[in-house]
């Protein structure tokens, strides 16, 4: 059983990845020590408090949640292997083959670890230990409650893994992150990049398309591990920007540009990733909200982001899209997320 098999990070997609969602072993203990045995199986990425996890137990204050599973390293040799977690609530440690790989604190943000050196040939072990003491009031907890049942304005607690886990093989030199900023008034788009590994002598190329048609391209020499460059969209293969608003994003016309990034050295493609963006601008003028420099009245739902069986985790990727379609059908043009950093798959469907 492998729920939520879609690539978890739409803003930086690669073809080579292995989803680790599915049945893991779990144990709930009174100490941080690794358990001598396992209580049963849990369906990742659903929290044990949720019916969808197959567990249906609340991790109490002072208790620890332990995970365990086996996995095979990605096929191929050379390069690096990254282990990604969409979100683990609230603090956790990760071990690969008994070697500590990463510690993370914060229940709503993604994190990664390069586990190349910990991997062995054949069967590998992955262990995660998580704790989320809902009775502690000075850590962010959103709408989570510490009791068995929801009450008043609080909802079911979430402990441990609640977003997708996946492996990703990459070249030693690879793209770590690209932040895309539409420059609406300048009719351009800005790319701020961060690279990893030995990237000397490489170029980062960006190829833009719209509706499947090439639009523009640009490249930056990667003399350092981070930098920025911009691409003008005033005159493109699609024509002059001022010819109309066919390129502009609004909730009613959610038009998106596609971007393919390639890290190239000596004609060899070291890394390739795909992303997207919408040409849009939000601002406030004289107390009015403006979208693309025009007044725009927001009709927003207050969206808690909870699901009947999955808590913070959606039952499927299609459920995100259907939620957005239903909101639009009822006359809303946006949502106000309430005390939750939403899953990147939801944000992609909203875009």
GROMACS .gro file of C-alpha atoms in nm:
model
  351
    1UNK     CA    1   0.000   0.000   0.000
    2UNK     CA    2   0.155   0.328  -0.112
    3UNK     CA    3  -0.059   0.639  -0.051
    4UNK     CA    4   0.013   0.981  -0.200
    5UNK     CA    5   0.253   0.855  -0.466
    6UNK     CA    6   0.273   1.184  -0.658
    7UNK     CA    7   0.604   1.370  -0.656
    8UNK     CA    8   0.579   1.561  -0.328
    9UNK     CA    9   0.756   1.885  -0.430
   10UNK     CA   10   0.599   2.032  -0.746
   11UNK     CA   11   0.817   2.343  -0.736
   12UNK     CA   12   1.134   2.137  -0.794
   13UNK     CA   13   1.054   1.809  -0.969
   14UNK     CA   14   1.296   1.542  -1.084
   15UNK     CA   15   1.224   1.216  -1.264
   16UNK     CA   16   1.448   1.007  -1.039
   17UNK     CA   17   1.291   0.952  -0.698
   18UNK     CA   18   1.156   0.674  -0.482
   19UNK     CA   19   0.851   0.729  -0.264
   20UNK     CA   20   0.882   0.573   0.084
   21UNK     CA   21   0.518   0.616   0.185
   22UNK     CA   22   0.345   0.297   0.292
   23UNK     CA   23   0.348   0.057   0.584
   24UNK     CA   24   0.623   0.111   0.843
   25UNK     CA   25   0.666  -0.050   1.185
   26UNK     CA   26   0.596   0.170   1.484
   27UNK     CA   27   0.613   0.176   1.865
   28UNK     CA   28   0.503   0.427   2.126
   29UNK     CA   29   0.727   0.434   2.433
   30UNK     CA   30   0.780   0.621   2.758
   31UNK     CA   31   1.148   0.685   2.683
   32UNK     CA   32   1.369   0.794   2.398
   33UNK     CA   33   1.543   0.456   2.386
   34UNK     CA   34   1.489   0.244   2.079
   35UNK     CA   35   1.211  -0.008   2.155
   36UNK     CA   36   1.288  -0.376   2.196
   37UNK     CA   37   0.992  -0.462   1.974
   38UNK     CA   38   0.725  -0.301   1.759
   39UNK     CA   39   0.359  -0.237   1.840
   40UNK     CA   40   0.244  -0.296   1.483
   41UNK     CA   41   0.229  -0.123   1.146
   42UNK     CA   42   0.146   0.236   1.061
   43UNK     CA   43   0.054   0.375   0.720
   44UNK     CA   44   0.294   0.664   0.651
   45UNK     CA   45   0.238   0.958   0.609
   46UNK     CA   46  -0.067   0.948   0.838
   47UNK     CA   47  -0.023   1.033   1.206
   48UNK     CA   48  -0.105   0.756   1.458
   49UNK     CA   49  -0.395   0.961   1.596
   50UNK     CA   50  -0.576   0.931   1.260
   51UNK     CA   51  -0.794   0.643   1.141
   52UNK     CA   52  -0.615   0.642   0.806
   53UNK     CA   53  -0.289   0.540   0.977
   54UNK     CA   54  -0.438   0.211   1.094
   55UNK     CA   55  -0.325   0.290   1.450
   56UNK     CA   56  -0.582   0.522   1.608
   57UNK     CA   57  -0.373   0.599   1.920
   58UNK     CA   58  -0.288   0.937   2.074
   59UNK     CA   59   0.076   0.985   2.163
   60UNK     CA   60   0.055   1.131   2.514
   61UNK     CA   61   0.277   1.405   2.660
   62UNK     CA   62   0.608   1.252   2.762
   63UNK     CA   63   0.584   0.967   2.513
   64UNK     CA   64   0.795   0.898   2.204
   65UNK     CA   65   0.690   0.766   1.864
   66UNK     CA   66   0.937   0.537   1.686
   67UNK     CA   67   0.929   0.431   1.318
   68UNK     CA   68   1.123   0.160   1.136
   69UNK     CA   69   1.138   0.029   0.780
   70UNK     CA   70   1.373  -0.137   0.533
   71UNK     CA   71   1.459   0.005   0.192
   72UNK     CA   72   1.690  -0.056  -0.101
   73UNK     CA   73   1.918   0.225  -0.218
   74UNK     CA   74   1.832   0.377  -0.558
   75UNK     CA   75   1.975   0.200  -0.859
   76UNK     CA   76   2.296   0.324  -1.016
   77UNK     CA   77   2.635   0.425  -0.886
   78UNK     CA   78   2.803   0.754  -0.810
   79UNK     CA   79   2.638   1.079  -0.714
   80UNK     CA   80   2.451   1.145  -0.393
   81UNK     CA   81   2.131   1.014  -0.235
   82UNK     CA   82   1.903   1.260  -0.056
   83UNK     CA   83   1.637   1.162   0.197
   84UNK     CA   84   1.345   1.407   0.211
   85UNK     CA   85   1.071   1.452   0.471
   86UNK     CA   86   0.773   1.674   0.386
   87UNK     CA   87   0.691   1.733   0.754
   88UNK     CA   88   0.734   1.559   1.090
   89UNK     CA   89   0.560   1.697   1.398
   90UNK     CA   90   0.726   1.828   1.615
   91UNK     CA   91   1.088   1.724   1.677
   92UNK     CA   92   1.257   1.420   1.533
   93UNK     CA   93   1.581   1.233   1.475
   94UNK     CA   94   1.658   1.008   1.178
   95UNK     CA   95   1.901   0.716   1.159
   96UNK     CA   96   2.012   0.521   0.852
   97UNK     CA   97   2.170   0.183   0.928
   98UNK     CA   98   2.219   0.293   1.289
   99UNK     CA   99   2.404   0.611   1.191
  100UNK     CA  100   2.243   0.942   1.287
  101UNK     CA  101   2.150   1.127   0.967
  102UNK     CA  102   1.962   1.441   1.073
  103UNK     CA  103   1.777   1.610   1.358
  104UNK     CA  104   1.492   1.850   1.287
  105UNK     CA  105   1.271   2.069   1.505
  106UNK     CA  106   0.951   2.221   1.365
  107UNK     CA  107   0.635   2.036   1.274
  108UNK     CA  108   0.536   2.221   0.958
  109UNK     CA  109   0.852   2.253   0.749
  110UNK     CA  110   1.029   2.013   0.515
  111UNK     CA  111   1.387   1.896   0.566
  112UNK     CA  112   1.640   1.672   0.394
  113UNK     CA  113   1.961   1.480   0.459
  114UNK     CA  114   2.238   1.352   0.237
  115UNK     CA  115   2.257   0.986   0.339
  116UNK     CA  116   2.508   0.869   0.078
  117UNK     CA  117   2.778   0.780   0.328
  118UNK     CA  118   2.539   0.581   0.548
  119UNK     CA  119   2.411   0.355   0.271
  120UNK     CA  120   2.520  -0.005   0.225
  121UNK     CA  121   2.464  -0.253  -0.057
  122UNK     CA  122   2.143  -0.451  -0.027
  123UNK     CA  123   1.890  -0.396   0.250
  124UNK     CA  124   1.912  -0.072   0.449
  125UNK     CA  125   1.728   0.031   0.765
  126UNK     CA  126   1.559   0.365   0.829
  127UNK     CA  127   1.453   0.467   1.181
  128UNK     CA  128   1.273   0.784   1.288
  129UNK     CA  129   1.204   0.899   1.644
  130UNK     CA  130   0.953   1.178   1.697
  131UNK     CA  131   0.804   1.362   1.992
  132UNK     CA  132   0.533   1.629   2.007
  133UNK     CA  133   0.431   1.726   2.360
  134UNK     CA  134   0.099   1.900   2.300
  135UNK     CA  135   0.080   2.013   2.663
  136UNK     CA  136   0.378   2.244   2.616
  137UNK     CA  137   0.232   2.583   2.530
  138UNK     CA  138   0.545   2.764   2.410
  139UNK     CA  139   0.593   2.562   2.089
  140UNK     CA  140   0.384   2.613   1.775
  141UNK     CA  141   0.104   2.357   1.762
  142UNK     CA  142  -0.165   2.516   1.546
  143UNK     CA  143  -0.513   2.381   1.623
  144UNK     CA  144  -0.393   2.055   1.777
  145UNK     CA  145  -0.541   1.938   2.107
  146UNK     CA  146  -0.372   1.717   2.365
  147UNK     CA  147  -0.678   1.512   2.458
  148UNK     CA  148  -0.817   1.203   2.287
  149UNK     CA  149  -1.111   1.386   2.125
  150UNK     CA  150  -1.137   1.729   1.967
  151UNK     CA  151  -1.300   1.999   2.176
  152UNK     CA  152  -1.409   2.360   2.127
  153UNK     CA  153  -1.180   2.521   1.867
  154UNK     CA  154  -0.914   2.248   1.889
  155UNK     CA  155  -0.874   1.940   1.670
  156UNK     CA  156  -0.709   1.599   1.673
  157UNK     CA  157  -0.340   1.603   1.758
  158UNK     CA  158  -0.073   1.512   1.504
  159UNK     CA  159   0.245   1.331   1.607
  160UNK     CA  160   0.525   1.223   1.378
  161UNK     CA  161   0.532   1.192   0.999
  162UNK     CA  162   0.237   1.365   0.829
  163UNK     CA  163   0.375   1.445   0.483
  164UNK     CA  164   0.549   1.228   0.226
  165UNK     CA  165   0.894   1.070   0.266
  166UNK     CA  166   1.108   1.003  -0.041
  167UNK     CA  167   1.457   0.924  -0.170
  168UNK     CA  168   1.619   1.117  -0.452
  169UNK     CA  169   1.945   1.029  -0.629
  170UNK     CA  170   2.130   1.332  -0.767
  171UNK     CA  171   2.467   1.408  -0.921
  172UNK     CA  172   2.743   1.527  -0.688
  173UNK     CA  173   2.687   1.874  -0.837
  174UNK     CA  174   2.316   1.952  -0.832
  175UNK     CA  175   2.051   2.220  -0.793
  176UNK     CA  176   1.953   2.260  -0.429
  177UNK     CA  177   1.690   2.531  -0.461
  178UNK     CA  178   1.560   2.796  -0.702
  179UNK     CA  179   1.338   3.077  -0.575
  180UNK     CA  180   1.120   3.220  -0.852
  181UNK     CA  181   0.990   3.577  -0.827
  182UNK     CA  182   0.762   3.717  -1.100
  183UNK     CA  183   0.853   4.082  -1.170
  184UNK     CA  184   0.515   4.187  -1.302
  185UNK     CA  185   0.586   4.556  -1.362
  186UNK     CA  186   0.921   4.483  -1.526
  187UNK     CA  187   0.765   4.210  -1.746
  188UNK     CA  188   1.034   3.970  -1.628
  189UNK     CA  189   1.099   3.685  -1.388
  190UNK     CA  190   1.387   3.648  -1.141
  191UNK     CA  191   1.558   3.323  -1.044
  192UNK     CA  192   1.762   3.303  -0.724
  193UNK     CA  193   1.948   2.972  -0.707
  194UNK     CA  194   2.150   2.770  -0.459
  195UNK     CA  195   2.367   2.481  -0.575
  196UNK     CA  196   2.541   2.194  -0.398
  197UNK     CA  197   2.856   1.999  -0.472
  198UNK     CA  198   3.143   2.087  -0.704
  199UNK     CA  199   2.974   2.323  -0.951
  200UNK     CA  200   3.280   2.509  -1.082
  201UNK     CA  201   3.270   2.571  -1.455
  202UNK     CA  202   2.903   2.482  -1.482
  203UNK     CA  203   2.613   2.683  -1.621
  204UNK     CA  204   2.260   2.691  -1.485
  205UNK     CA  205   2.019   2.714  -1.777
  206UNK     CA  206   1.649   2.804  -1.754
  207UNK     CA  207   1.414   2.723  -2.041
  208UNK     CA  208   1.064   2.875  -2.019
  209UNK     CA  209   0.754   2.752  -2.195
  210UNK     CA  210   0.386   2.846  -2.189
  211UNK     CA  211   0.114   2.606  -2.295
  212UNK     CA  212   0.380   2.371  -2.428
  213UNK     CA  213   0.537   2.637  -2.650
  214UNK     CA  214   0.895   2.766  -2.592
  215UNK     CA  215   0.900   3.122  -2.465
  216UNK     CA  216   1.248   3.226  -2.355
  217UNK     CA  217   1.573   3.097  -2.214
  218UNK     CA  218   1.869   3.226  -2.017
  219UNK     CA  219   2.180   3.096  -1.844
  220UNK     CA  220   2.400   3.193  -1.551
  221UNK     CA  221   2.764   3.099  -1.493
  222UNK     CA  222   2.790   2.936  -1.153
  223UNK     CA  223   3.109   3.089  -1.018
  224UNK     CA  224   2.967   3.053  -0.668
  225UNK     CA  225   2.718   2.819  -0.505
  226UNK     CA  226   2.444   3.080  -0.515
  227UNK     CA  227   2.339   3.365  -0.734
  228UNK     CA  228   2.055   3.516  -0.934
  229UNK     CA  229   1.956   3.609  -1.286
  230UNK     CA  230   1.647   3.745  -1.461
  231UNK     CA  231   1.465   3.668  -1.785
  232UNK     CA  232   1.270   3.932  -1.977
  233UNK     CA  233   0.923   3.838  -2.099
  234UNK     CA  234   0.849   4.166  -2.274
  235UNK     CA  235   0.920   4.015  -2.612
  236UNK     CA  236   0.904   3.638  -2.637
  237UNK     CA  237   0.836   3.366  -2.888
  238UNK     CA  238   0.469   3.423  -2.809
  239UNK     CA  239   0.484   3.788  -2.911
  240UNK     CA  240   0.497   4.122  -2.730
  241UNK     CA  241   0.370   4.134  -2.371
  242UNK     CA  242   0.146   4.434  -2.436
  243UNK     CA  243  -0.048   4.247  -2.703
  244UNK     CA  244  -0.288   4.131  -2.431
  245UNK     CA  245  -0.315   3.963  -2.093
  246UNK     CA  246  -0.289   3.606  -2.215
  247UNK     CA  247   0.019   3.553  -1.997
  248UNK     CA  248  -0.119   3.691  -1.669
  249UNK     CA  249  -0.226   3.476  -1.373
  250UNK     CA  250  -0.553   3.532  -1.182
  251UNK     CA  251  -0.772   3.291  -0.981
  252UNK     CA  252  -1.020   3.297  -1.270
  253UNK     CA  253  -0.749   3.232  -1.531
  254UNK     CA  254  -0.470   3.039  -1.351
  255UNK     CA  255  -0.219   3.045  -1.635
  256UNK     CA  256   0.124   2.903  -1.555
  257UNK     CA  257   0.465   2.914  -1.716
  258UNK     CA  258   0.674   2.596  -1.706
  259UNK     CA  259   1.047   2.610  -1.636
  260UNK     CA  260   1.314   2.347  -1.693
  261UNK     CA  261   1.641   2.404  -1.511
  262UNK     CA  262   1.956   2.226  -1.630
  263UNK     CA  263   2.295   2.237  -1.465
  264UNK     CA  264   2.541   2.185  -1.752
  265UNK     CA  265   2.918   2.151  -1.766
  266UNK     CA  266   3.113   2.078  -2.083
  267UNK     CA  267   2.797   1.975  -2.265
  268UNK     CA  268   2.704   1.723  -1.992
  269UNK     CA  269   2.377   1.771  -1.805
  270UNK     CA  270   2.463   1.725  -1.438
  271UNK     CA  271   2.114   1.787  -1.305
  272UNK     CA  272   1.769   1.864  -1.441
  273UNK     CA  273   1.463   1.983  -1.251
  274UNK     CA  274   1.129   2.131  -1.351
  275UNK     CA  275   0.923   2.404  -1.191
  276UNK     CA  276   0.657   2.661  -1.275
  277UNK     CA  277   0.537   3.014  -1.195
  278UNK     CA  278   0.250   3.251  -1.261
  279UNK     CA  279   0.297   3.612  -1.371
  280UNK     CA  280   0.118   3.793  -1.091
  281UNK     CA  281   0.165   4.071  -0.839
  282UNK     CA  282  -0.005   4.134  -0.507
  283UNK     CA  283   0.007   4.472  -0.333
  284UNK     CA  284  -0.191   4.708  -0.108
  285UNK     CA  285  -0.271   5.066  -0.202
  286UNK     CA  286  -0.485   5.306   0.003
  287UNK     CA  287  -0.608   5.014   0.211
  288UNK     CA  288  -0.718   4.814  -0.094
  289UNK     CA  289  -0.583   4.476  -0.201
  290UNK     CA  290  -0.454   4.482  -0.558
  291UNK     CA  291  -0.392   4.188  -0.788
  292UNK     CA  292  -0.181   4.274  -1.091
  293UNK     CA  293  -0.219   4.646  -1.005
  294UNK     CA  294  -0.600   4.629  -1.006
  295UNK     CA  295  -0.842   4.624  -0.711
  296UNK     CA  296  -0.944   4.267  -0.635
  297UNK     CA  297  -1.211   4.175  -0.383
  298UNK     CA  298  -1.112   3.863  -0.193
  299UNK     CA  299  -1.386   3.612  -0.104
  300UNK     CA  300  -1.192   3.370   0.113
  301UNK     CA  301  -1.277   3.053   0.298
  302UNK     CA  302  -1.120   2.996   0.639
  303UNK     CA  303  -0.950   2.665   0.564
  304UNK     CA  304  -0.831   2.461   0.864
  305UNK     CA  305  -0.674   2.196   0.640
  306UNK     CA  306  -0.807   1.894   0.835
  307UNK     CA  307  -0.949   1.577   0.682
  308UNK     CA  308  -1.201   1.336   0.841
  309UNK     CA  309  -0.974   1.029   0.843
  310UNK     CA  310  -0.629   1.178   0.789
  311UNK     CA  311  -0.610   1.480   1.018
  312UNK     CA  312  -0.359   1.718   0.861
  313UNK     CA  313  -0.293   1.471   0.576
  314UNK     CA  314  -0.521   1.450   0.273
  315UNK     CA  315  -0.659   1.112   0.160
  316UNK     CA  316  -0.532   1.166  -0.195
  317UNK     CA  317  -0.385   1.423  -0.429
  318UNK     CA  318  -0.718   1.448  -0.607
  319UNK     CA  319  -0.879   1.551  -0.278
  320UNK     CA  320  -0.673   1.872  -0.284
  321UNK     CA  321  -0.794   1.958  -0.633
  322UNK     CA  322  -1.156   1.870  -0.554
  323UNK     CA  323  -1.151   2.091  -0.242
  324UNK     CA  324  -1.036   2.386  -0.454
  325UNK     CA  325  -1.292   2.317  -0.728
  326UNK     CA  326  -1.574   2.304  -0.472
  327UNK     CA  327  -1.463   2.632  -0.315
  328UNK     CA  328  -1.463   2.802  -0.655
  329UNK     CA  329  -1.802   2.652  -0.742
  330UNK     CA  330  -1.944   2.811  -0.425
  331UNK     CA  331  -1.822   3.153  -0.535
  332UNK     CA  332  -1.496   3.183  -0.341
  333UNK     CA  333  -1.173   3.295  -0.508
  334UNK     CA  334  -0.924   3.196  -0.239
  335UNK     CA  335  -0.866   3.039   0.100
  336UNK     CA  336  -0.716   3.169   0.423
  337UNK     CA  337  -0.505   2.890   0.566
  338UNK     CA  338  -0.546   2.878   0.943
  339UNK     CA  339  -0.242   2.791   1.158
  340UNK     CA  340  -0.106   2.542   0.908
  341UNK     CA  341   0.173   2.543   0.651
  342UNK     CA  342  -0.003   2.356   0.374
  343UNK     CA  343   0.125   2.060   0.177
  344UNK     CA  344   0.313   2.170  -0.139
  345UNK     CA  345   0.076   1.956  -0.347
  346UNK     CA  346  -0.218   2.170  -0.227
  347UNK     CA  347  -0.031   2.490  -0.316
  348UNK     CA  348   0.042   2.352  -0.663
  349UNK     CA  349  -0.327   2.278  -0.727
  350UNK     CA  350  -0.418   2.623  -0.595
  351UNK     CA  351  -0.172   2.776  -0.842
   0.00000   0.00000   0.00000
